[in-house]
Tab-separated table of C-alpha atoms and ligand atoms in Angstrom:
chain	number	residue	atom	x	y	z
A	1	MET	CA	258.482	212.518	132.598
A	2	PRO	CA	257.529	215.747	130.857
A	3	VAL	CA	259.982	217.412	128.558
A	4	GLU	CA	262.174	219.749	130.562
A	5	LEU	CA	264.127	222.108	128.384
A	6	LYS	CA	267.752	222.042	129.403
A	7	SER	CA	268.968	225.274	127.827
A	8	GLU	CA	268.021	228.568	126.221
A	9	ALA	CA	268.935	226.923	122.890
A	10	GLU	CA	266.290	224.240	123.389
A	11	LEU	CA	263.715	226.876	124.344
A	12	GLU	CA	264.624	228.734	121.157
A	13	GLN	CA	263.962	225.542	119.131
A	14	MET	CA	260.545	225.190	120.746
A	15	ARG	CA	259.851	228.867	119.987
A	16	ARG	CA	260.574	228.207	116.316
A	17	ALA	CA	258.235	225.217	116.190
A	18	GLY	CA	255.596	227.278	118.012
A	19	ARG	CA	255.955	230.286	115.721
A	20	ILE	CA	255.474	228.133	112.627
A	21	ASN	CA	252.344	226.665	114.194
A	22	ALA	CA	251.042	230.178	114.950
A	23	GLU	CA	251.719	231.477	111.443
A	24	VAL	CA	249.991	228.554	109.770
A	25	ARG	CA	247.016	228.724	112.152
A	26	ALA	CA	246.606	232.426	111.362
A	27	LEU	CA	246.392	231.564	107.643
A	28	LEU	CA	243.861	228.820	108.368
A	29	MET	CA	241.735	231.249	110.400
A	30	GLU	CA	241.688	233.684	107.497
A	31	ALA	CA	240.689	230.924	105.079
A	32	ILE	CA	237.625	229.838	107.048
A	33	ARG	CA	234.375	230.844	105.331
A	34	PRO	CA	231.223	229.153	104.016
A	35	GLY	CA	232.017	226.809	101.109
A	36	VAL	CA	235.574	225.907	102.123
A	37	THR	CA	236.249	222.213	102.793
A	38	GLY	CA	238.463	220.523	105.349
A	39	LEU	CA	240.544	219.030	102.561
A	40	GLN	CA	241.223	222.508	101.160
A	41	LEU	CA	242.267	223.758	104.593
A	42	ASP	CA	244.433	220.661	105.047
A	43	GLU	CA	246.192	221.312	101.751
A	44	LEU	CA	246.847	224.905	102.807
A	45	ALA	CA	248.222	223.726	106.161
A	46	MET	CA	250.435	221.108	104.537
A	47	SER	CA	251.998	223.465	102.009
A	48	GLU	CA	252.545	226.274	104.538
A	49	ILE	CA	254.155	223.880	107.040
A	50	GLU	CA	256.481	222.468	104.405
A	51	ARG	CA	257.334	225.929	103.066
A	52	ARG	CA	258.645	226.723	106.551
A	53	GLY	CA	260.827	223.605	106.685
A	54	ALA	CA	258.609	221.841	109.213
A	55	VAL	CA	256.777	218.519	109.264
A	56	ALA	CA	253.031	217.967	109.780
A	57	THR	CA	253.090	216.179	113.128
A	58	PHE	CA	249.666	214.519	112.876
A	59	LYS	CA	249.975	212.995	109.403
A	60	GLY	CA	250.545	209.248	109.663
A	61	TYR	CA	250.159	209.249	113.460
A	62	ALA	CA	248.875	205.765	114.386
A	63	PRO	CA	248.739	205.122	118.130
A	64	GLY	CA	247.561	201.780	119.468
A	65	GLY	CA	246.581	200.052	116.232
A	66	LYS	CA	244.468	202.933	114.869
A	67	PRO	CA	244.544	203.572	111.111
A	68	PRO	CA	247.237	206.184	110.345
A	69	TYR	CA	245.821	209.711	110.681
A	70	SER	CA	245.240	211.182	107.221
A	71	GLY	CA	245.607	214.913	107.737
A	72	ALA	CA	247.944	217.707	108.748
A	73	ILE	CA	245.007	219.199	110.664
A	74	CYS	CA	242.098	217.916	112.711
A	75	TYR	CA	238.846	219.378	111.392
A	76	SER	CA	235.922	218.966	113.778
A	77	VAL	CA	232.599	220.632	112.944
A	78	ASN	CA	229.721	221.436	115.367
A	79	GLU	CA	229.034	218.339	117.549
A	80	GLN	CA	232.387	216.886	116.501
A	81	LEU	CA	234.760	217.546	119.394
A	82	VAL	CA	238.260	216.650	118.190
A	83	HIS	CA	240.346	214.494	115.815
A	84	GLY	CA	238.064	214.772	112.761
A	85	PRO	CA	240.054	213.810	109.650
A	86	PRO	CA	239.629	216.547	107.014
A	87	ASN	CA	236.869	215.751	104.498
A	88	ASP	CA	235.190	217.367	101.493
A	89	ARG	CA	232.043	218.572	103.216
A	90	PRO	CA	231.964	222.353	102.722
A	91	LEU	CA	231.610	224.556	105.775
A	92	MET	CA	228.197	226.208	106.032
A	93	GLU	CA	227.176	229.544	107.491
A	94	GLY	CA	226.304	228.955	111.150
A	95	ASP	CA	228.770	226.087	111.682
A	96	ILE	CA	231.552	226.230	114.207
A	97	VAL	CA	234.809	224.480	113.310
A	98	SER	CA	237.700	223.375	115.514
A	99	ILE	CA	241.074	223.136	113.846
A	100	ASP	CA	244.027	221.468	115.542
A	101	LEU	CA	247.532	221.717	114.075
A	102	GLY	CA	250.817	220.012	114.898
A	103	ALA	CA	254.100	221.324	113.498
A	104	THR	CA	257.425	219.609	114.132
A	105	TYR	CA	260.561	221.644	113.489
A	106	GLU	CA	263.978	219.984	113.792
A	107	GLY	CA	262.415	217.339	116.011
A	108	TRP	CA	260.583	219.745	118.337
A	109	VAL	CA	256.783	219.480	118.408
A	110	SER	CA	254.180	222.245	118.753
A	111	ASP	CA	250.481	221.486	119.173
A	112	ALA	CA	247.678	224.081	119.146
A	113	ALA	CA	244.011	224.426	118.262
A	114	PHE	CA	241.204	226.966	117.950
A	115	THR	CA	237.462	227.019	117.330
A	116	ALA	CA	236.070	229.538	114.871
A	117	PRO	CA	232.583	230.587	113.768
A	118	VAL	CA	231.722	230.193	110.085
A	119	GLY	CA	229.956	233.404	109.051
A	120	ASP	CA	227.105	234.374	111.355
A	121	VAL	CA	226.563	231.894	114.191
A	122	SER	CA	224.244	231.846	117.200
A	123	GLN	CA	225.103	233.853	120.306
A	124	GLU	CA	225.210	230.651	122.357
A	125	ALA	CA	227.826	229.185	119.997
A	126	LEU	CA	229.900	232.383	120.281
A	127	ASP	CA	229.667	232.207	124.077
A	128	LEU	CA	230.806	228.566	124.082
A	129	ILE	CA	233.802	229.451	121.893
A	130	ARG	CA	234.719	232.448	124.067
A	131	VAL	CA	234.427	230.659	127.412
A	132	THR	CA	236.541	227.724	126.145
A	133	ARG	CA	239.232	230.155	125.043
A	134	GLU	CA	239.075	232.024	128.352
A	135	ALA	CA	239.389	228.708	130.229
A	136	LEU	CA	242.592	228.017	128.310
A	137	TRP	CA	243.990	231.394	129.371
A	138	CYS	CA	243.019	230.742	132.995
A	139	GLY	CA	245.007	227.506	132.774
A	140	ILE	CA	247.966	229.285	131.223
A	141	GLU	CA	248.015	231.903	133.999
A	142	ALA	CA	248.075	229.122	136.602
A	143	ALA	CA	251.090	227.447	134.955
A	144	GLN	CA	253.627	229.044	137.297
A	145	VAL	CA	256.722	227.635	138.957
A	146	GLY	CA	255.642	226.843	142.516
A	147	ASN	CA	252.133	225.795	141.508
A	148	HIS	CA	251.068	222.200	140.939
A	149	LEU	CA	249.546	220.621	137.857
A	150	GLY	CA	246.226	220.429	139.714
A	151	ASP	CA	246.173	224.223	139.940
A	152	VAL	CA	246.156	224.390	136.137
A	153	SER	CA	243.345	221.828	135.889
A	154	TYR	CA	241.411	223.625	138.623
A	155	ALA	CA	241.720	227.014	136.903
A	156	ILE	CA	240.460	225.577	133.601
A	157	GLY	CA	237.570	223.737	135.258
A	158	GLU	CA	236.488	226.693	137.392
A	159	HIS	CA	236.121	228.918	134.362
A	160	SER	CA	234.225	226.218	132.459
A	161	ASN	CA	231.399	226.166	134.991
A	162	GLY	CA	228.006	225.718	133.326
A	163	TYR	CA	229.309	223.814	130.314
A	164	GLY	CA	229.959	220.100	129.855
A	165	ILE	CA	233.653	219.604	130.657
A	166	ILE	CA	235.029	216.715	128.632
A	167	GLU	CA	236.833	214.235	130.863
A	168	GLU	CA	237.979	211.601	128.354
A	169	TYR	CA	240.507	213.935	126.712
A	170	GLY	CA	242.857	216.587	128.000
A	171	GLY	CA	246.207	218.298	127.719
A	172	HIS	CA	249.629	216.728	127.836
A	173	GLY	CA	253.353	217.251	127.961
A	174	VAL	CA	254.828	217.985	124.521
A	175	GLY	CA	258.285	218.582	123.066
A	176	ARG	CA	260.246	215.693	121.641
A	177	GLU	CA	257.013	213.732	121.111
A	178	MET	CA	253.488	215.008	120.565
A	179	HIS	CA	252.176	213.235	123.650
A	180	GLU	CA	254.418	213.194	126.708
A	181	GLN	CA	253.686	212.844	130.378
A	182	PRO	CA	251.786	214.183	132.217
A	183	HIS	CA	248.146	213.933	131.132
A	184	ILE	CA	246.383	217.199	132.083
A	185	GLN	CA	242.728	217.029	133.061
A	186	ASN	CA	240.460	219.989	132.450
A	187	MET	CA	239.174	219.965	136.012
A	188	GLY	CA	241.048	219.237	139.194
A	189	ARG	CA	241.890	219.939	142.776
A	190	ARG	CA	244.038	222.872	143.863
A	191	GLY	CA	247.502	221.895	145.054
A	192	SER	CA	247.251	218.333	143.711
A	193	GLY	CA	249.543	216.675	141.174
A	194	MET	CA	253.145	217.273	140.223
A	195	PRO	CA	254.939	220.510	141.112
A	196	LEU	CA	255.552	222.684	138.051
A	197	ARG	CA	259.164	223.376	137.243
A	198	GLN	CA	261.090	225.769	135.030
A	199	GLY	CA	261.563	224.315	131.523
A	200	MET	CA	258.494	222.072	131.405
A	201	VAL	CA	256.591	222.216	128.127
A	202	LEU	CA	252.857	221.552	128.187
A	203	ALA	CA	249.955	221.580	125.737
A	204	LEU	CA	246.852	222.808	127.556
A	205	GLU	CA	243.601	222.034	125.755
A	206	PRO	CA	240.196	222.656	127.319
A	207	MET	CA	237.236	221.095	125.506
A	208	LEU	CA	233.698	222.181	126.376
A	209	ALA	CA	230.237	221.215	125.180
A	210	MET	CA	226.832	222.881	125.392
A	211	GLY	CA	225.312	219.659	126.726
A	212	HIS	CA	226.412	216.454	128.437
A	213	PRO	CA	230.198	215.823	128.384
A	214	ALA	CA	230.019	212.166	127.229
A	215	THR	CA	231.766	211.511	123.898
A	216	GLU	CA	231.986	208.682	121.398
A	217	GLU	CA	234.345	207.770	118.585
A	218	LEU	CA	232.954	207.300	115.070
A	219	ASP	CA	233.602	204.205	112.914
A	220	ASP	CA	236.541	205.974	111.229
A	221	GLN	CA	238.278	205.386	114.613
A	222	TRP	CA	239.272	209.046	114.795
A	223	THR	CA	236.398	211.529	114.855
A	224	VAL	CA	235.242	212.158	118.425
A	225	VAL	CA	231.671	213.494	118.711
A	226	MET	CA	229.432	214.546	121.579
A	227	ARG	CA	227.108	211.667	122.352
A	228	ASP	CA	224.118	213.988	122.781
A	229	GLY	CA	224.911	215.871	119.551
A	230	SER	CA	225.526	219.183	121.318
A	231	LEU	CA	227.988	221.798	120.053
A	232	ALA	CA	231.587	221.516	121.259
A	233	ALA	CA	234.624	223.804	121.275
A	234	HIS	CA	238.373	223.224	121.697
A	235	TRP	CA	241.285	225.613	122.253
A	236	GLU	CA	244.916	224.619	122.749
A	237	GLU	CA	248.311	226.282	123.123
A	238	THR	CA	251.786	224.890	123.719
A	239	ILE	CA	253.481	226.697	126.609
A	240	ALA	CA	256.843	226.651	128.367
A	241	ILE	CA	257.009	227.198	132.113
A	242	THR	CA	259.736	229.682	132.957
A	243	ASP	CA	260.887	231.467	136.106
A	244	GLU	CA	259.404	234.619	134.554
A	245	GLY	CA	255.994	232.944	134.112
A	246	PRO	CA	254.315	230.904	131.391
A	247	GLU	CA	255.489	231.584	127.838
A	248	VAL	CA	252.956	230.789	125.117
A	249	LEU	CA	254.955	229.318	122.247
A	250	THR	CA	252.124	228.949	119.730
A	251	ARG	CA	250.577	232.376	120.140
A	252	ILE	CA	249.144	233.921	116.998
A	253	ASP	CA	249.633	237.679	117.550
B	301	MF3	N1	245.911	218.160	120.113
B	301	MF3	C1	245.488	216.836	119.781
B	301	MF3	C2	245.757	215.891	120.929
B	301	MF3	O1	246.638	216.161	121.702
B	301	MF3	C3	246.172	216.371	118.564
B	301	MF3	C4	245.773	215.017	118.092
B	301	MF3	S1	246.422	214.741	116.568
B	301	MF3	C5	245.838	213.345	115.907
B	301	MF3	O2	245.089	214.904	121.090
B	301	MF3	F1	246.625	213.072	114.957
B	301	MF3	F2	245.858	212.435	116.817
B	301	MF3	F3	244.611	213.535	115.511
B	302	CO	CO1	247.228	218.192	122.004
């Protein structure tokens, strides 16, 4: 079952976890420039999370016999899609980088990601980044009481038309754990799936590629790359479904 917040107090806890995530992501965005490494960004994320009394959700995460995840952030460059452990390769002008951050505050988990250009990048890379972000917002707008989960997936997939929509990964419930039910595909059928209810907390995360959507995992057992080497982008927000509409808990502005 997805997390269903039982009170305004629980929603307030999730807002705190989300706000910390947003603040730290804003600092990471500002720090992105040619020459910076993933390890430097990870150190920044770690210290800013701890300074706010939160815990880096991803660090030490070890599902299904994988080696424990090394970072506070995921750092995925160009054809890397998601889950890249931070490394010491400096970012170069023209790269695009996806950064995913988990912050747990008093046991409540927030999960959010963005893709950013490093210096000047190609117009097609900028378009990929923009459309992926727009697809996320289409999904968020569809996350209304009375709609079904499939309406969210449909809205994301419709907007992603023309790009490779990754099928092996998707969004998820979030709250007491990083990954809760349900799994949320980034394409779907209108009216299908579970009905959305007040208090549900979801992480929506469209992932799009310039080329074919097939992915593979590198030998480190974490980094997911596009099999055809094409550029990929990833945006994610944690949202709460309320009777007044979706509330984005990890919003930066
Ligand atoms: N947003 C990512 C996901 O839901 C976070 C993964 S964290 C990692 O898959 F630790 F698994 F890398
Ligand atoms: Co996630």
